[in-house]
CSV table of C-alpha atoms in Angstrom, one decimal:
chain,number,residue,atom,x,y,z
K,284,MET,CA,9.9,64.7,-19.9
K,285,ASP,CA,6.6,63.9,-20.0
K,286,ASP,CA,3.7,64.3,-22.8
K,287,LEU,CA,3.1,67.5,-22.0
K,288,SER,CA,6.3,69.1,-21.8
K,289,LYS,CA,7.0,67.5,-25.0
K,290,LEU,CA,4.2,69.2,-26.0
K,291,ALA,CA,4.8,72.4,-25.2
K,292,HIS,CA,8.2,72.2,-26.0
K,293,ARG,CA,7.2,71.6,-29.6
K,294,GLU,CA,5.1,74.6,-29.6
K,295,ARG,CA,7.7,77.2,-28.2
K,296,ALA,CA,10.2,75.5,-31.3
K,297,ARG,CA,7.1,76.3,-33.6
K,298,LEU,CA,6.1,80.0,-32.2
K,299,VAL,CA,10.4,80.7,-32.6
K,300,SER,CA,10.6,79.7,-36.3
K,301,LYS,CA,7.0,80.9,-37.5
K,302,THR,CA,8.3,84.3,-35.8
K,303,ALA,CA,12.3,84.2,-37.1
K,304,THR,CA,10.0,83.6,-40.7
K,305,SER,CA,7.5,86.4,-40.4
K,306,GLY,CA,9.0,88.7,-37.8
K,307,SER,CA,5.8,88.7,-35.6
K,308,VAL,CA,3.3,86.2,-33.7
K,309,SER,CA,-0.1,86.3,-32.5
K,310,LYS,CA,-1.1,87.6,-29.2
K,311,GLU,CA,-3.9,83.9,-29.3
K,312,ASP,CA,-0.8,82.3,-29.9
K,313,PHE,CA,1.3,83.8,-27.3
K,314,GLU,CA,-1.1,83.3,-24.6
K,315,ALA,CA,-2.1,79.6,-25.9
K,316,LEU,CA,1.6,78.2,-25.6
K,317,ASP,CA,1.7,80.5,-21.7
K,318,ARG,CA,-1.0,78.4,-20.8
K,319,LEU,CA,0.3,75.6,-22.0
K,320,GLU,CA,3.5,76.0,-20.5
K,321,LYS,CA,1.8,76.5,-16.6
K,322,LEU,CA,0.2,73.8,-17.1
K,323,ALA,CA,3.2,71.7,-17.8
K,324,ALA,CA,5.1,73.1,-15.4
K,325,GLY,CA,1.9,72.5,-12.5
K,326,ASP,CA,2.1,68.4,-13.8
K,327,ARG,CA,5.9,67.5,-12.8
K,328,SER,CA,6.5,64.8,-11.4
K,329,TRP,CA,8.4,64.5,-7.8
K,330,HIS,CA,11.6,63.2,-9.8
K,331,GLN,CA,12.6,66.7,-11.1
K,332,TRP,CA,13.1,67.5,-7.9
K,333,TRP,CA,15.8,65.4,-6.7
K,334,ILE,CA,18.4,67.6,-7.8
K,335,PRO,CA,17.2,71.1,-5.7
K,336,THR,CA,16.5,68.3,-2.8
K,337,CYS,CA,19.7,66.3,-2.7
K,338,ALA,CA,21.6,69.8,-3.1
K,339,PHE,CA,20.5,70.4,0.3
K,340,LEU,CA,20.0,67.5,2.1
K,341,LEU,CA,23.6,66.6,1.3
K,342,PRO,CA,25.7,69.7,2.7
K,343,LEU,CA,23.8,69.2,5.6
K,344,ALA,CA,24.5,65.2,6.4
K,345,VAL,CA,28.3,66.6,5.8
K,346,VAL,CA,28.3,69.0,8.2
K,347,THR,CA,25.9,66.8,10.2
K,348,PHE,CA,29.0,63.8,9.9
K,349,LEU,CA,31.5,66.7,11.0
K,350,PHE,CA,29.8,67.9,13.7
K,351,GLU,CA,29.1,64.4,15.2
K,352,THR,CA,32.2,62.8,14.6
K,353,GLU,CA,35.4,63.6,17.1
K,354,GLN,CA,39.0,63.0,16.9
K,355,ARG,CA,40.4,60.3,17.5
K,356,GLU,CA,43.3,62.2,19.3
K,357,THR,CA,44.1,65.7,20.3
K,358,GLN,CA,47.2,67.2,22.0
K,359,ILE,CA,46.7,69.6,24.7
K,360,ASP,CA,48.4,71.9,27.3
K,361,LEU,CA,47.4,71.8,31.2
K,362,ASP,CA,47.6,74.5,33.7
K,363,ALA,CA,45.8,73.2,36.7
K,364,LYS,CA,45.9,73.3,40.7
K,365,VAL,CA,45.4,70.0,42.3
K,366,SER,CA,45.6,68.7,45.6
K,367,ALA,CA,46.6,65.3,44.4
K,368,PHE,CA,47.2,63.5,41.0
K,369,SER,CA,48.9,60.2,40.1
K,370,ALA,CA,50.9,59.2,36.9
K,371,THR,CA,53.1,56.1,35.5
K,372,LEU,CA,57.0,57.1,34.1
K,373,ARG,CA,58.3,56.2,30.8
K,374,ALA,CA,61.4,56.7,31.6
K,375,LYS,CA,64.0,56.1,35.0
K,376,GLN,CA,64.0,59.8,35.7
K,377,PRO,CA,64.7,61.6,39.3
K,378,LEU,CA,61.6,63.4,40.6
K,379,PHE,CA,63.1,65.8,43.2
K,380,ASP,CA,65.8,68.6,42.0
K,381,GLY,CA,67.5,68.3,45.4
K,382,SER,CA,65.7,69.1,48.2
K,383,LEU,CA,66.3,70.8,51.7
K,384,LEU,CA,64.1,69.1,54.5
K,385,ARG,CA,63.0,69.8,57.8
K,386,ALA,CA,61.5,66.3,58.3
K,387,PHE,CA,61.4,62.8,56.3
K,388,ASN,CA,59.5,60.0,56.5
K,389,ALA,CA,59.0,56.3,54.9
K,390,ILE,CA,57.1,53.2,54.9
K,391,GLY,CA,57.1,50.4,53.2
K,392,LEU,CA,60.9,49.9,52.7
K,393,GLU,CA,62.6,47.1,51.2
K,394,GLY,CA,65.8,47.9,53.5
K,395,VAL,CA,67.6,50.9,55.3
K,396,ASP,CA,71.4,50.8,55.0
K,397,ASN,CA,72.3,47.4,56.2
K,398,LEU,CA,69.1,46.5,57.8
K,399,SER,CA,66.9,44.2,55.9
K,400,ALA,CA,63.0,42.4,56.1
K,401,GLY,CA,61.7,42.5,53.2
K,402,ASP,CA,58.3,42.3,51.7
K,403,GLY,CA,58.4,46.4,52.6
K,404,ASP,CA,58.4,46.0,56.6
K,405,CYS,CA,60.9,48.8,56.8
K,406,SER,CA,59.7,52.2,57.7
K,407,VAL,CA,62.8,55.5,59.0
K,408,ASN,CA,61.8,58.7,60.0
K,409,VAL,CA,64.1,61.5,60.4
K,410,LYS,CA,64.1,65.0,61.6
K,411,LEU,CA,65.8,68.0,62.7
K,412,GLY,CA,66.4,68.7,66.5
K,413,ALA,CA,63.8,70.8,68.7
K,414,LYS,CA,65.8,73.6,67.5
K,415,PRO,CA,67.7,73.7,64.1
K,416,ARG,CA,70.7,75.5,63.4
K,417,PRO,CA,70.3,77.3,59.7
K,418,GLU,CA,73.4,75.0,59.1
K,419,ASP,CA,71.0,72.4,59.7
K,420,ALA,CA,69.4,69.8,57.1
K,421,ILE,CA,67.7,66.9,55.6
K,422,ASN,CA,68.4,66.3,51.7
K,423,LEU,CA,67.1,64.4,49.7
K,424,GLN,CA,70.1,63.8,47.0
K,425,LEU,CA,68.5,61.2,44.6
K,426,LEU,CA,65.3,59.5,44.2
K,427,GLU,CA,65.5,57.9,40.3
K,428,VAL,CA,62.1,56.1,40.1
K,429,PRO,CA,62.3,53.5,37.4
K,430,ARG,CA,60.2,52.9,34.3
K,431,GLY,CA,57.1,51.4,34.6
K,432,TRP,CA,56.3,52.8,38.0
K,433,ARG,CA,53.5,54.7,39.3
K,434,VAL,CA,54.0,57.9,41.3
K,435,ARG,CA,51.2,59.4,43.4
K,436,LEU,CA,51.6,63.0,44.6
K,437,GLU,CA,49.7,64.5,47.3
K,438,GLY,CA,50.3,68.1,48.8
K,439,SER,CA,49.1,69.2,52.5
K,440,GLU,CA,49.7,72.1,54.1
K,441,ASN,CA,53.2,71.8,55.4
K,442,SER,CA,53.9,68.8,53.2
K,443,ILE,CA,53.8,66.6,50.2
K,444,GLU,CA,53.1,62.5,50.3
K,445,VAL,CA,54.6,60.5,48.0
K,446,THR,CA,53.2,57.3,47.1
K,447,LEU,CA,55.4,54.9,44.4
K,448,SER,CA,54.2,51.9,43.3
K,449,GLY,CA,55.9,48.9,41.2
K,450,PRO,CA,54.9,47.7,38.5
K,451,PRO,CA,53.9,43.5,38.8
K,452,ALA,CA,56.7,41.7,39.5
K,453,ARG,CA,57.0,38.8,36.5
K,454,PRO,CA,57.7,35.4,37.7
K,455,GLU,CA,60.7,35.3,35.5
K,456,ALA,CA,62.3,38.6,36.3
K,457,ALA,CA,63.7,39.6,39.5
K,458,ARG,CA,62.3,42.9,41.1
K,459,GLU,CA,64.5,46.0,40.1
K,460,GLU,CA,66.4,47.7,43.2
K,461,VAL,CA,65.7,51.0,43.4
K,462,LEU,CA,67.7,52.8,45.8
K,463,THR,CA,66.9,56.5,47.7
K,464,THR,CA,70.0,58.6,49.6
K,465,VAL,CA,69.0,60.9,52.3
K,466,SER,CA,72.1,62.6,53.4
K,467,LEU,CA,72.4,64.5,56.9
K,468,GLY,CA,73.8,67.5,58.2
K,469,GLY,CA,74.0,68.6,61.5
K,470,ARG,CA,72.0,67.4,64.1
K,471,THR,CA,69.6,65.4,63.1
K,472,THR,CA,67.6,62.3,64.8
K,473,VAL,CA,67.3,58.8,62.8
K,474,GLU,CA,64.5,56.2,63.7
K,475,THR,CA,64.2,53.1,61.9
K,476,ARG,CA,62.1,50.2,62.2
K,477,CYS,CA,62.7,47.0,60.7
K,478,GLY,CA,61.2,43.6,61.2
K,479,GLY,CA,59.6,45.3,64.6
K,480,VAL,CA,63.2,45.8,65.7
K,481,ARG,CA,63.5,49.5,66.4
K,482,ASN,CA,66.8,51.5,65.9
K,483,LEU,CA,67.3,55.0,67.5
K,484,HIS,CA,70.1,56.8,66.4
K,485,GLU,CA,71.0,61.0,67.0
K,486,PHE,CA,73.3,62.8,65.1
K,487,LYS,CA,75.5,65.5,66.7
K,488,ALA,CA,76.2,69.3,65.6
K,489,ALA,CA,79.6,68.0,63.6
K,490,ASP,CA,78.5,65.2,62.4
K,491,ILE,CA,78.0,63.9,57.9
K,492,SER,CA,76.2,61.0,57.1
K,493,SER,CA,73.3,59.7,54.7
K,494,LEU,CA,71.1,56.9,54.4
K,495,ASN,CA,70.8,54.4,51.4
K,496,LEU,CA,67.1,53.6,51.3
K,497,ARG,CA,65.9,50.6,49.0
K,498,LEU,CA,62.3,51.5,48.0
K,499,GLY,CA,59.3,48.6,48.4
K,500,PRO,CA,56.8,47.6,45.9
K,501,ARG,CA,54.6,50.1,47.7
K,502,THR,CA,56.5,52.6,49.3
K,503,THR,CA,55.0,56.2,50.9
K,504,LEU,CA,57.8,59.0,51.8
K,505,SER,CA,56.7,62.2,53.3
K,506,VAL,CA,58.6,65.5,53.1
K,507,THR,CA,58.3,68.6,54.8
K,508,PRO,CA,60.5,71.7,53.4
K,509,VAL,CA,62.4,73.6,55.2
K,510,ASP,CA,60.8,77.0,55.9
K,511,GLY,CA,61.6,79.4,53.0
K,512,HIS,CA,63.1,76.5,50.9
K,513,PRO,CA,60.2,74.9,49.0
K,514,LEU,CA,60.3,71.6,47.5
K,515,ARG,CA,62.1,71.8,44.3
K,516,PHE,CA,60.7,68.9,41.4
K,517,ALA,CA,62.6,68.1,38.1
K,518,ARG,CA,61.1,69.5,35.2
K,519,GLN,CA,60.1,67.6,31.6
K,520,ILE,CA,59.3,63.9,33.1
K,521,ALA,CA,57.9,62.4,30.6
K,522,VAL,CA,54.6,60.3,31.5
K,523,GLU,CA,51.4,58.2,30.9
K,524,LYS,CA,48.1,57.4,32.6
K,525,VAL,CA,47.4,60.5,34.7
K,526,ALA,CA,44.9,60.3,37.0
K,527,LEU,CA,43.8,63.9,38.1
K,528,VAL,CA,42.2,62.2,41.2
K,529,SER,CA,42.7,61.9,45.3
K,530,GLU,CA,41.6,58.9,47.4
K,531,GLU,CA,38.9,59.0,50.0
K,532,ILE,CA,38.1,56.0,52.4
K,533,SER,CA,34.3,56.1,52.7
K,534,PHE,CA,33.1,53.9,55.9
K,535,ALA,CA,29.3,53.3,55.5
K,536,ASP,CA,28.1,50.1,55.6
K,537,ALA,CA,30.9,49.2,54.0
K,538,PRO,CA,34.9,50.9,53.5
K,539,GLU,CA,34.7,51.3,50.5
K,540,ASN,CA,37.7,53.7,47.9
K,541,ARG,CA,36.5,56.1,46.8
K,542,GLN,CA,39.0,58.3,44.0
K,543,LEU,CA,37.1,62.1,43.6
K,544,SER,CA,38.7,64.7,41.1
K,545,SER,CA,41.2,66.3,42.9
K,546,VAL,CA,41.3,69.3,40.8
K,547,LEU,CA,41.1,73.4,42.6
K,548,SER,CA,40.6,75.2,39.6
K,549,GLY,CA,43.0,75.1,36.0
K,550,THR,CA,42.8,75.9,32.6
K,551,LEU,CA,42.6,73.1,29.8
K,552,TYR,CA,44.3,74.3,26.1
K,553,LEU,CA,42.9,72.6,22.8
K,554,ASN,CA,45.8,73.0,20.6
K,555,ALA,CA,44.2,71.2,17.5
K,556,LEU,CA,41.4,74.1,18.7
K,557,ASP,CA,44.1,76.7,18.0
K,558,GLY,CA,44.9,77.1,22.0
K,559,LYS,CA,41.2,77.6,23.1
K,560,GLN,CA,40.6,77.4,26.4
K,561,ALA,CA,38.4,74.7,28.5
K,562,PRO,CA,38.5,76.7,32.1
K,563,LEU,CA,38.5,73.8,35.4
K,564,ARG,CA,35.9,74.4,38.1
K,565,PRO,CA,36.9,73.3,41.6
K,566,SER,CA,36.5,68.9,41.8
K,567,GLU,CA,34.7,68.4,38.2
K,568,ALA,CA,36.3,65.1,36.9
K,569,LEU,CA,39.1,65.1,33.9
K,570,SER,CA,39.4,61.9,32.6
K,571,PHE,CA,41.5,60.5,29.9
K,572,SER,CA,41.1,57.0,28.1
K,573,ASP,CA,44.5,57.2,27.1
K,574,PHE,CA,47.7,60.0,27.8
K,575,SER,CA,51.0,60.0,26.9
K,576,GLY,CA,52.7,63.5,27.7
K,577,THR,CA,55.5,65.5,29.8
K,578,LEU,CA,55.0,66.7,32.9
K,579,ARG,CA,56.4,69.9,32.4
K,580,SER,CA,56.8,70.9,35.9
K,581,ILE,CA,55.0,70.6,39.3
K,582,ALA,CA,55.3,73.6,42.0
K,583,PRO,CA,54.2,73.0,45.3
K,584,ALA,CA,50.9,75.7,46.0
K,585,ALA,CA,48.4,76.8,49.2
K,586,ASP,CA,46.6,73.7,49.7
K,587,GLY,CA,47.6,71.4,46.6
K,588,LEU,CA,50.4,71.2,44.1
K,589,GLN,CA,50.5,73.7,40.5
K,590,LEU,CA,50.6,71.6,37.3
K,591,GLU,CA,51.6,72.2,34.1
K,592,LEU,CA,50.9,69.3,31.3
K,593,PHE,CA,51.6,68.8,27.8
K,594,ALA,CA,50.0,66.0,26.1
K,595,THR,CA,48.6,64.0,23.1
K,596,VAL,CA,45.5,62.2,24.8
K,597,LYS,CA,42.6,59.5,24.1
K,598,GLY,CA,39.4,59.7,25.0
K,599,MET,CA,39.4,63.4,27.3
K,600,LYS,CA,36.0,63.6,29.3
K,601,THR,CA,34.6,65.7,31.4
K,602,GLY,CA,32.2,65.6,34.7
K,603,GLU,CA,30.0,62.4,36.4
K,604,ALA,CA,28.4,59.6,34.4
K,605,PRO,CA,25.6,60.3,33.2
K,606,ASN,CA,26.1,63.2,32.5
K,607,GLN,CA,29.0,62.9,31.2
K,608,ARG,CA,30.3,64.7,27.6
K,609,SER,CA,33.1,64.6,26.1
K,610,LEU,CA,35.8,67.8,25.1
K,611,MET,CA,37.3,65.6,21.9
K,612,PRO,CA,37.2,68.3,19.1
K,613,THR,CA,35.6,67.4,16.5
K,614,TYR,CA,36.1,67.8,12.7
K,615,LEU,CA,33.8,70.4,12.4
K,616,GLN,CA,35.2,72.3,15.1
K,617,TRP,CA,39.1,71.8,13.8
K,618,ILE,CA,37.6,73.4,10.4
K,619,ALA,CA,36.3,76.1,11.8
K,620,ALA,CA,39.9,76.8,13.8
K,621,ARG,CA,41.8,77.1,10.9
K,622,ASN,CA,41.4,80.8,9.2
K,623,GLU,CA,43.9,79.5,6.5
K,624,LEU,CA,41.0,77.3,5.6
K,625,TRP,CA,38.3,79.6,5.4
K,626,LEU,CA,40.2,82.5,3.1
K,627,TRP,CA,42.3,79.5,0.7
K,628,TRP,CA,37.6,78.8,0.4
K,629,GLY,CA,36.8,82.3,0.0
K,630,SER,CA,39.1,82.4,-2.3
K,631,ALA,CA,38.5,80.2,-4.9
K,632,VAL,CA,34.5,81.1,-4.9
K,633,SER,CA,35.7,84.8,-5.8
K,634,VAL,CA,37.7,83.8,-8.7
K,635,PHE,CA,35.0,81.1,-9.9
K,636,ALA,CA,32.4,84.1,-9.4
K,637,VAL,CA,34.4,86.6,-11.9
K,638,LEU,CA,35.4,84.0,-13.9
K,639,MET,CA,31.7,82.9,-14.5
K,640,SER,CA,30.9,86.2,-15.1
K,641,VAL,CA,33.4,86.7,-17.8
K,642,LEU,CA,32.6,83.9,-19.8
K,643,ARG,CA,28.8,85.6,-19.8
K,644,TRP,CA,29.9,89.1,-20.7
K,645,LEU,CA,31.8,87.4,-23.1
K,646,LYS,CA,29.0,85.2,-24.1
K,647,ILE,CA,30.5,82.1,-24.0
K,648,THR,CA,27.9,80.4,-21.6
K,649,ALA,CA,23.9,81.0,-21.6
């Protein structure tokens, strides 16, 4: 407190003491004190304003920090229709749940039954007769994808293409042999090629047989279901590193393999924000720096595949550079979505206000 304020304080104390003694105060003394206090108030230095300034800036800084700071990871649900997607399996799991086919094609195989060429130089083409009977069918009986293998699915109008890529083989470890079984019933035609040698075999109506396929480091399967019997995929597949992209080769000045968004439509649910929905537009890019979750279901759809995913993700972004934007929830959004937290804060403020009113009424506080 400066000298002028101290003088005003002493003068007020003197008048209070005088009034208590005499019971009155002169108008001149009162006006002189009023002028002195106004003069002292106008002479305050900027140091006396730091409390209201901090009271304004501190909440503003806290809110800005919460608004700008994103959660490191978050949980999402995703329902999307895509033309293609790829994912890495976190455990050995089947991909299909029994599927009746009218055509099956595989390239990049290491072998078919007792035929072997090595390095993915075998292929097989299986199809039903020209006029298949109801009992004629090709059954993709067993397709278990090992842990760490990457699966890419691309849907088209009549068939689905499955590309299986094994992880890079370590020099000291032998690569795991992956078997696939295709059972045949009724009139079917099987064409195999291994190492440039072609074999053609036609099965009769009463024949029942099977093919044992050995997958190569990069094998592509094309499956066409029987009309009226859509493909059935396995459910609850543990996956990571999911990418919602399709590949396209561009022949400009030089061939270029471009990756484009495969999203046709969909909805993203942010579980941290009480299930807030974020609609996905056609061809809108959606990427993750880290993805670990469960592929709850896959279903064929018109011109694509319908996916249901649950995952814990990091670095979730949408759009293309330089206009990419983050979809990770901020801490301010997280607080705003906590209705019970607002209720608790409101109750605490109400109790405090009532307590202060009671204390003032009891004259416990000034």
